[in-house]
Each structure stands twice: as C-alpha cells, then as structure tokens.
Coordinates of C-alpha atoms in Angstrom, one line a residue:
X44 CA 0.0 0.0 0.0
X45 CA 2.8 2.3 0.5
X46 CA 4.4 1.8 -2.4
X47 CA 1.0 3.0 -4.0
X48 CA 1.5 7.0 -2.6
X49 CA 4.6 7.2 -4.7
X50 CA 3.4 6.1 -8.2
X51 CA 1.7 9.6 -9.0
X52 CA 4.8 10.4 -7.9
X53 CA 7.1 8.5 -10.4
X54 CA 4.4 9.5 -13.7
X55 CA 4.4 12.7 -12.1
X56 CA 8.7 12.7 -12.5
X57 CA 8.0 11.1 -16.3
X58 CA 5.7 13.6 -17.3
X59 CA 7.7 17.0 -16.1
X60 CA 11.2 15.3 -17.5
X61 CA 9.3 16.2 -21.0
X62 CA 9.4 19.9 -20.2
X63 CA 13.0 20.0 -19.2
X64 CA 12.6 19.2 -15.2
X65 CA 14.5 16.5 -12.9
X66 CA 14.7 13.1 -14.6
X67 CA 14.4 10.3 -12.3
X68 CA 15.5 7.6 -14.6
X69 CA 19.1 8.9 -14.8
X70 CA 19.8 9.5 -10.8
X71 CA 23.5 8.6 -12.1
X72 CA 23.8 12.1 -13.7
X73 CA 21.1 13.6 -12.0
X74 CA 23.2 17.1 -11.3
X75 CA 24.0 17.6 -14.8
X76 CA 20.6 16.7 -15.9
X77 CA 19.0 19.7 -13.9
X78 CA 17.4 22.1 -16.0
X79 CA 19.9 25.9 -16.7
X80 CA 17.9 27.4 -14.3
X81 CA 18.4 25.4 -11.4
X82 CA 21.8 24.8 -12.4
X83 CA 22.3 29.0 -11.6
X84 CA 20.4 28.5 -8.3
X85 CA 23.2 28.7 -5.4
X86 CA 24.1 24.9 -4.5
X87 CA 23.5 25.9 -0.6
X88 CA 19.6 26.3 -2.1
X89 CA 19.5 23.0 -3.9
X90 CA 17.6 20.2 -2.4
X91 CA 20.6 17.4 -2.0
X92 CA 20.1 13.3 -1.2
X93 CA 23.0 12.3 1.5
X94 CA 23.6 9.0 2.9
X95 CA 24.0 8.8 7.0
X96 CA 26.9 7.1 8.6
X97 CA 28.1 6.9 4.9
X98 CA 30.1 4.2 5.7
X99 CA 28.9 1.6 7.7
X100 CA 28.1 -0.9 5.0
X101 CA 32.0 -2.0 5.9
X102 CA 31.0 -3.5 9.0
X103 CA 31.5 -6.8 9.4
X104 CA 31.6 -9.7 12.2
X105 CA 35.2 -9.5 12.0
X106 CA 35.6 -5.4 13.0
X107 CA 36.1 -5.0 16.6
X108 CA 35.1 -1.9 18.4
X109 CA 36.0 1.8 18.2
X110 CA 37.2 4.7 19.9
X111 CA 33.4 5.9 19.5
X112 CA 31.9 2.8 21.3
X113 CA 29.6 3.1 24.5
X114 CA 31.9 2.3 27.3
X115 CA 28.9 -0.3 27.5
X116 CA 29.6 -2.0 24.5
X117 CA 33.2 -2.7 25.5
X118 CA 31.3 -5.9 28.1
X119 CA 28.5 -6.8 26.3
X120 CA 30.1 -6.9 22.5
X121 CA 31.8 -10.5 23.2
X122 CA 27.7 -12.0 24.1
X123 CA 25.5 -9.5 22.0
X124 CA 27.9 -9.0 18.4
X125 CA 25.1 -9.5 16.2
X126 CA 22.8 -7.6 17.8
X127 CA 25.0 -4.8 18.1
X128 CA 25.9 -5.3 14.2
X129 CA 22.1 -4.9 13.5
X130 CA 21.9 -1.7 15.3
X131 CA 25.2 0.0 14.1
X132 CA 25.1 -0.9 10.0
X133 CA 22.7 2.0 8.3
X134 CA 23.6 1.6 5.0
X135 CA 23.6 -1.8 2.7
X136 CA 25.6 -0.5 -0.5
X137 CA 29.3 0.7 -0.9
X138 CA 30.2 4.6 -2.0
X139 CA 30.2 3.9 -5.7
X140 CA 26.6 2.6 -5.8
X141 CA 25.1 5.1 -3.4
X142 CA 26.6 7.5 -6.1
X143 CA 24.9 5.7 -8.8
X144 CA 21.4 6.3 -7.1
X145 CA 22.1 9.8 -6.6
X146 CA 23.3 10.3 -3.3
X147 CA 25.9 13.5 -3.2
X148 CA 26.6 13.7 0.2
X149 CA 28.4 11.6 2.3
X150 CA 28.4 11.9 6.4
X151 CA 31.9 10.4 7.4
X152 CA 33.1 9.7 11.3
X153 CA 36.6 8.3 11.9
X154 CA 39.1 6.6 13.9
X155 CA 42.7 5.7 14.3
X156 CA 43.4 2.0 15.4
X157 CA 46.2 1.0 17.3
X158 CA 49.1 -0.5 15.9
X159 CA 48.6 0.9 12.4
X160 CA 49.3 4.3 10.6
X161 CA 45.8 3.6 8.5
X162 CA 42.4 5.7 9.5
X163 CA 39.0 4.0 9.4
X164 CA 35.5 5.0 9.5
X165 CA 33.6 3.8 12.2
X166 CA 30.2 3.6 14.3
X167 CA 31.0 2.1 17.6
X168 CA 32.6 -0.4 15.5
X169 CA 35.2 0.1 12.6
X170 CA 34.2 -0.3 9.1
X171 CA 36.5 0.2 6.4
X172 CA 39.7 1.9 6.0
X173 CA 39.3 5.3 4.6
X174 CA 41.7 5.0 0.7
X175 CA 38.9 2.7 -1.2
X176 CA 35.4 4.3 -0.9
X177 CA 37.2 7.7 -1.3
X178 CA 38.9 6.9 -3.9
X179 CA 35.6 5.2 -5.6
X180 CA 33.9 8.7 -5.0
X181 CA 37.5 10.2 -7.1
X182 CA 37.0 7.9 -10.0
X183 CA 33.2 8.4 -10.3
X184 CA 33.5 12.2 -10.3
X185 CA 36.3 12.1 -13.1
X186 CA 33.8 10.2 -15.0
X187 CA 31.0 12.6 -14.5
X188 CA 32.1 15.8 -14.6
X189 CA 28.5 17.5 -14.1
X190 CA 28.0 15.5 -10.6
X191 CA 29.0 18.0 -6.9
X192 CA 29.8 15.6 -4.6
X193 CA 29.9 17.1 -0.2
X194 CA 32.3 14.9 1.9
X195 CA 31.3 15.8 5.5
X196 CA 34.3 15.0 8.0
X197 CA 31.8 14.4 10.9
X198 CA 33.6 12.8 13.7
X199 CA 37.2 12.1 14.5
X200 CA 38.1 9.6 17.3
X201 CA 41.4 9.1 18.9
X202 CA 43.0 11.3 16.6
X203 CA 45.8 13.7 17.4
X204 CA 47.0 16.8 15.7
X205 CA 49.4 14.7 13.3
X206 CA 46.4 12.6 12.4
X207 CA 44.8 15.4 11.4
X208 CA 47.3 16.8 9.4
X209 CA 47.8 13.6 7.8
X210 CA 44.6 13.2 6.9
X211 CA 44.1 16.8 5.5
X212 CA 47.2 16.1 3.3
X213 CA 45.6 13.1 2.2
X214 CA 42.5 14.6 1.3
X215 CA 44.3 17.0 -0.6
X216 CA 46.2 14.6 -2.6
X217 CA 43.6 12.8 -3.2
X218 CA 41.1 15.4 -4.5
X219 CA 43.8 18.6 -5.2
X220 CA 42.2 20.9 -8.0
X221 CA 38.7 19.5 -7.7
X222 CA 38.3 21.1 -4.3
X223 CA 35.5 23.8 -4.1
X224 CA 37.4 26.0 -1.8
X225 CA 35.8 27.7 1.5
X226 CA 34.7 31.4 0.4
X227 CA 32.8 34.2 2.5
X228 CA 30.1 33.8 0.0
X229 CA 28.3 30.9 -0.6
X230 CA 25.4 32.2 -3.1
X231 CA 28.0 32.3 -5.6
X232 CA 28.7 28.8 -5.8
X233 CA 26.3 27.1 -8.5
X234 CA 26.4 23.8 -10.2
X235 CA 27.0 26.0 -13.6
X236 CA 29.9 28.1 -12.0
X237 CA 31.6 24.9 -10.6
X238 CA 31.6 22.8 -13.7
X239 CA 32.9 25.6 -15.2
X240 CA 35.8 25.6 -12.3
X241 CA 35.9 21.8 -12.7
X242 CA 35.3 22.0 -9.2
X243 CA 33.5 18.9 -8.1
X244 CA 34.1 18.0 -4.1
X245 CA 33.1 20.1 -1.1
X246 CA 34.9 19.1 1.8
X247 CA 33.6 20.4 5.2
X248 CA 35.5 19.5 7.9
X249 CA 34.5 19.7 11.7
X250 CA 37.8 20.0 13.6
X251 CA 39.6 23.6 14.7
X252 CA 42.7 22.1 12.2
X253 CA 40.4 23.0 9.5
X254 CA 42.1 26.2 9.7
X255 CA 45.6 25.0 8.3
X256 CA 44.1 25.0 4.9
X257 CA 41.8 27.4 2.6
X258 CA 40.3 24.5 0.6
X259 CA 37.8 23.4 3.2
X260 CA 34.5 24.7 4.6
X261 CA 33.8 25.4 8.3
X262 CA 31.7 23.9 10.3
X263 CA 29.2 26.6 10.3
X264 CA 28.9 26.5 6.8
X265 CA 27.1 23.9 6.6
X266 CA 25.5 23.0 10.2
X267 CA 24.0 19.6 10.6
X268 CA 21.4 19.7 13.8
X269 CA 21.3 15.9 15.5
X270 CA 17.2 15.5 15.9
X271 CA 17.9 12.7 18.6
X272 CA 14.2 11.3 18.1
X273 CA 13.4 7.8 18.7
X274 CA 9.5 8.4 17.0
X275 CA 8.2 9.5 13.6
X276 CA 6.2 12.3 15.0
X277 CA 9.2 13.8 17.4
X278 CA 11.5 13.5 14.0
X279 CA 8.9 15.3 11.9
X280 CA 8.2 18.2 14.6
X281 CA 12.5 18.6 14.6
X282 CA 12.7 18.7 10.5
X283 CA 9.5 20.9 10.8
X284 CA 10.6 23.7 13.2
X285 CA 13.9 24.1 13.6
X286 CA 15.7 26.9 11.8
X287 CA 19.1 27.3 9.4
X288 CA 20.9 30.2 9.0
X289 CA 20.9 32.7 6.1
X290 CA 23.3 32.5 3.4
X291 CA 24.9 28.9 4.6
X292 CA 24.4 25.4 3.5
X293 CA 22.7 23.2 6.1
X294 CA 21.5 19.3 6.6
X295 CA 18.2 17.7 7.7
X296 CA 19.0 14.7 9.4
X297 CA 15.5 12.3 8.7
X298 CA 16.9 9.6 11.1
X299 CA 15.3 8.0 14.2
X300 CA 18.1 7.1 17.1
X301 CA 17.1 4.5 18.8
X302 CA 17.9 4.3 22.6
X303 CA 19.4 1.5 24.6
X304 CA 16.0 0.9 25.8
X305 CA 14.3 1.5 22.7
X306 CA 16.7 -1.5 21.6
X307 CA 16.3 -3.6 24.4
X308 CA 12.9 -4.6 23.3
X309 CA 13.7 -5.0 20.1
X310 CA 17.0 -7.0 20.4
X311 CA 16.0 -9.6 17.7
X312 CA 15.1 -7.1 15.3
X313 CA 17.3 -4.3 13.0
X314 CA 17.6 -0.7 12.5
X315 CA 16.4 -1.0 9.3
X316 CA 13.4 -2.9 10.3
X317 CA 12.5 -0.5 13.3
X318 CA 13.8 2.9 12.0
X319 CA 14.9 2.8 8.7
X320 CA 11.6 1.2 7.2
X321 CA 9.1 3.2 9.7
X322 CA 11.0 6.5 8.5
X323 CA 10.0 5.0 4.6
X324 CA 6.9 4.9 5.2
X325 CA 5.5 7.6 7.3
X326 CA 7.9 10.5 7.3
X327 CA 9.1 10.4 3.5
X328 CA 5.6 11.3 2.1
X329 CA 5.6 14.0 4.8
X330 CA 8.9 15.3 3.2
X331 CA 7.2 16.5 -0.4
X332 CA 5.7 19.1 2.0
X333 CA 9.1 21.0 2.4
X334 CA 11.1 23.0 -0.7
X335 CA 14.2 24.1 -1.6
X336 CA 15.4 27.5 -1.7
X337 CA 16.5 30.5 0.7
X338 CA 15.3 31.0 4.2
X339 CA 13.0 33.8 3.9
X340 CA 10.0 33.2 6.3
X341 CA 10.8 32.7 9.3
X342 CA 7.4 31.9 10.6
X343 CA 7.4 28.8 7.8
X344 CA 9.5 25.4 7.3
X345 CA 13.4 25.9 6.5
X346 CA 13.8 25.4 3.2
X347 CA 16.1 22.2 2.6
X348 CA 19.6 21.9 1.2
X349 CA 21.0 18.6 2.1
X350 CA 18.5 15.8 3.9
X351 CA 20.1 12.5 5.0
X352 CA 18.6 8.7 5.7
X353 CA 19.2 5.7 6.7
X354 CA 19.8 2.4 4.1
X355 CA 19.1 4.8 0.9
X356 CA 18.6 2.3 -1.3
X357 CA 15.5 0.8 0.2
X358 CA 12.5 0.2 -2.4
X359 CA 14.5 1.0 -5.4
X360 CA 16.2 4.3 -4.3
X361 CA 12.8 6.0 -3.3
X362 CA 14.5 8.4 -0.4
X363 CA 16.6 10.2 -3.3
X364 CA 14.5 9.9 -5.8
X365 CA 12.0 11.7 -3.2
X366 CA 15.0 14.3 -2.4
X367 CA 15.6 15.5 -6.0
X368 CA 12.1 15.9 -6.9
X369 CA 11.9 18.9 -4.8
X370 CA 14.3 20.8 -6.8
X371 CA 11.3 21.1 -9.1
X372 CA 9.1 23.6 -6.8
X373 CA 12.2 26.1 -7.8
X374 CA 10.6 25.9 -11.5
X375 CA 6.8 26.0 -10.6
X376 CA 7.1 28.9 -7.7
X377 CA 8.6 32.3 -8.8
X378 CA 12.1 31.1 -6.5
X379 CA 14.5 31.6 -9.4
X380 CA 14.2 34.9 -10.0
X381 CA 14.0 35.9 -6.0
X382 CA 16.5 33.1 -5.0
X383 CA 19.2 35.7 -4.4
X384 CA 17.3 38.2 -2.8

C-alpha cells in the first residue's frame, strides 16, 4: 500500500522530464541533468540526497570496536555481536553505488586504530579503511564531470594533531584541484559556476585544524542539527521547526536514534526494520511538503539543502529519488528569479 503513494509520484517525475525538469531515470547524472535554471540557483539552495553514517556498510563480524563505542559496549560486544551489528550498519551499498542512485553527500566519522598508521570509518565499530570508498567517489566524479559531490568530515576519534594533518594532506592529494574552496560567500557557488571551475568536491571539515588549509569549509557553513528522536512524529516536529541560517548550507537529518531501551525490546530485530523502514513509510511522504530554496520566512519550514537517511537504497532508491524531486518547486514557484534576494 505504500508503495501505491509514490506512483503519482514516479508518472508525475516522467511527465515534467518532458518539459526539461528533474529526470528520475538517470539519478547517475542527476546534477548535470537539472534544467539551466536550477543549475544557476546557489548549491546551498538545492535540495541534496546524503547518505547517513556513509560508511557503515563496511561493517562486518570481524571489526572490533572503536574509539566511539559506548563504554557499554566494551562488556556486552563479546555476548550480544550481532545484535550490536544490527543496530550500528545503516547503510547496505558501498560509495560507488550510493553514487549511482544519486546520493551526493556523504556523512563520514573516523578513527585511528592502534598499531597501524591507517584511519577507518567507524560507528562504535570500525568499518573500512578510509583510501577505497574515497577513492571510488575520485573515480566516479572524473567520470562525470556534471556531478558536486559534499564529503562531511563528521567525527574524528582518537586522533591527534598529526592525524589530522595527515589526513588533510591526504585529502588533498587525493582530491587537489577539484576542491571547491571555503569562500565568505556561498550564493555564488552554482552547479553551472563549478563545472565551469571543474570544481566537483566540497569538503567540510568539523575540527579547529580545518584552519591549516583554505580548501575546506567550516563547520558553520554547513551545520548539521542531531534531531535525537526515537518516534516518527518527534523527527517530523524537529525537520519541521527548527531553523538554518541565512546565506549557509545546512543538513536535515531524517533519522530515528534508537535508545538502549528502545533496543532492548527490540533485540532480535534491526535498525532497518525498526527505523529505517518506519522512516520509509510515514515521514518520506511528509517530506514533499518541504522545498528548496533561501530562508525567507521565518514563521514557515526551512527550506532544505541537504537531507540525509538511513539504508538509501531501500524500495528501489525511493529516499533520493524523493529528495531530488523537490528541486522542481524552484521551477513552478517564482524562487528563481527571488533566489538571491
């Protein structure tokens, strides 16, 4: 039955592609496919699909536990690994495929490890080291050169100022000219601007060391509010009320976190099952209500920029499918022309 709500929806997509809005069936280049319009909107204005805990599909039985773990989890993680599995993974497929279904944001937390030089993203357990899925996000945007991609450097566990520098030289190496650098005005970045830059990766990173380089945003560019809701209506009353700041990127976290308790009684079962899925189903439908564009009312919604979710790819990619769509209430209201105010 759910399923049903979102096939207007998908003719809906087919019909407007005709008269030069989003396209749906090519989420693999949906960037470049935007109409010229939205392509001159500022990016910070654009509605954007993320991925949350990016990473976590490296989990396996074999990663022990990280930095970031509940000091809990260090007794119980011998007796309760698979529960504690369950509850940590929240996304299925690797970087290159969430790329491939149109996600452009990535939310990254890492750690160091003892005994090794190597970094590794992590959620109370380590996933993967960092070099591959960057490096899959490197090759994909060389291949399409219309596609922004936002690499949010969330969390960083046991690291110390070398790590840091280490990994910003990394980053730098990795990604060097692509970089869309940090700038004291944001409404001047576009999608048309930067592919004519060939700039392709924003890198915001959350640390003070952020500072030892001109190529990365700050944290208050871009600020990413934790809801901390463990129900559909708490999560909806967050998204719906809470405010972002003029002239600066910003991310809606649609997520439920569940609590210990909340897990307790749900041991047997998954966060996909019990937040993920619930999320699907109520609070995507709910997220048509809210647009794009610059914060104007303040009595109204924030308009979105980047949202986030949980397993992205469930019933065949529907959260950024959902996400993108939005972009097309810049066409139908009269946002372009006012969108820079």
């Amino acid at each position: 039955m759910y399923v049903c709500k979102y096939v207007p929806l998908v003719l809906l997509a087919s019909i407007m592609a005709e008269n030069g809005a989003v396209e749906y069936n090519d989420l693999e280049n949906w960037m470049a496919k935007l109409p010229e319009e939205i392509k001159n909107v500022p990016i910070i204005y654009l509605a954007i699909p993320g991925s949350h805990d990016s990473m976590t599909y490296g989990i396996t039985r074999n990663s022990g536990l990280a930095p970031d773990a509940e000091p809990i989890l260090k007794n119980l993680y011998g007796l309760f690994q698979g529960t504690i599995l369950r509850w940590t993974i929240t996304q299925d497929i690797d970087a290159l495929q969430q790329l491939l279904i149109g996600i452009r944001y990535f939310d990254l937390r890492l750690a160091t490890k003892t005994g090794t030089n190597s970094i590794f993203f992590t959620h109370g357990v380590y996933a993967g080291e960092i070099t591959g899925p960057l490096r899959q996000i490197k090759e994909f945007i060389n291949s399409h050169p219309g596609e922004v991609v936002i690499l949010d450097f969330q969390h960083f566990y046991g690291f110390t100022n070398d790590d840091h520098l280490n990994l910003i030289k990394f980053i730098l190496n990795m990604y060097g000219p692509q970089l869309v650098p940090k700038q004291p005005d944001l409404t001047g970045i576009t999608l048309n601007t930067l592919n004519r830059l060939r700039r392709q990766v924003i890198v915001v990173y959350r640390h003070q060391s952020v500072y030892s380089t001109s190529e990365f945003w700050l944290p208050q560019m871009m600020p990413s509010p934790w809801p901390q809701q463990e129900n559909i209506s708490g999560l909806y009353s967050f998204l719906k009320n809470v405010k972002r700041p003029p002239n600066m990127g910003f991310v809606h976290q649609a997520v439920l976190t569940p609590t210990p308790a909340f897990i307790l009684f749900r041991w047997t079962s998954t966060l996909k099952d019990k937040c993920a899925k619930p999320v699907k189903k109520e609070l995507y439908p709910k997220l048509l209500d809210f647009s794009p564009g610059r914060p104007m009312n303040l009595s109204a919604p924030s308009p979105v920029n980047v949202v986030i979710a949980d397993f992205v790819d469930l019933d065949d990619a529907i959260f950024p499918k959902t996400i993108i769509q939005l972009n097309n209430k810049l066409l139908r209201s009269r946002e372009i022309p006012n969108i820079y105010g």
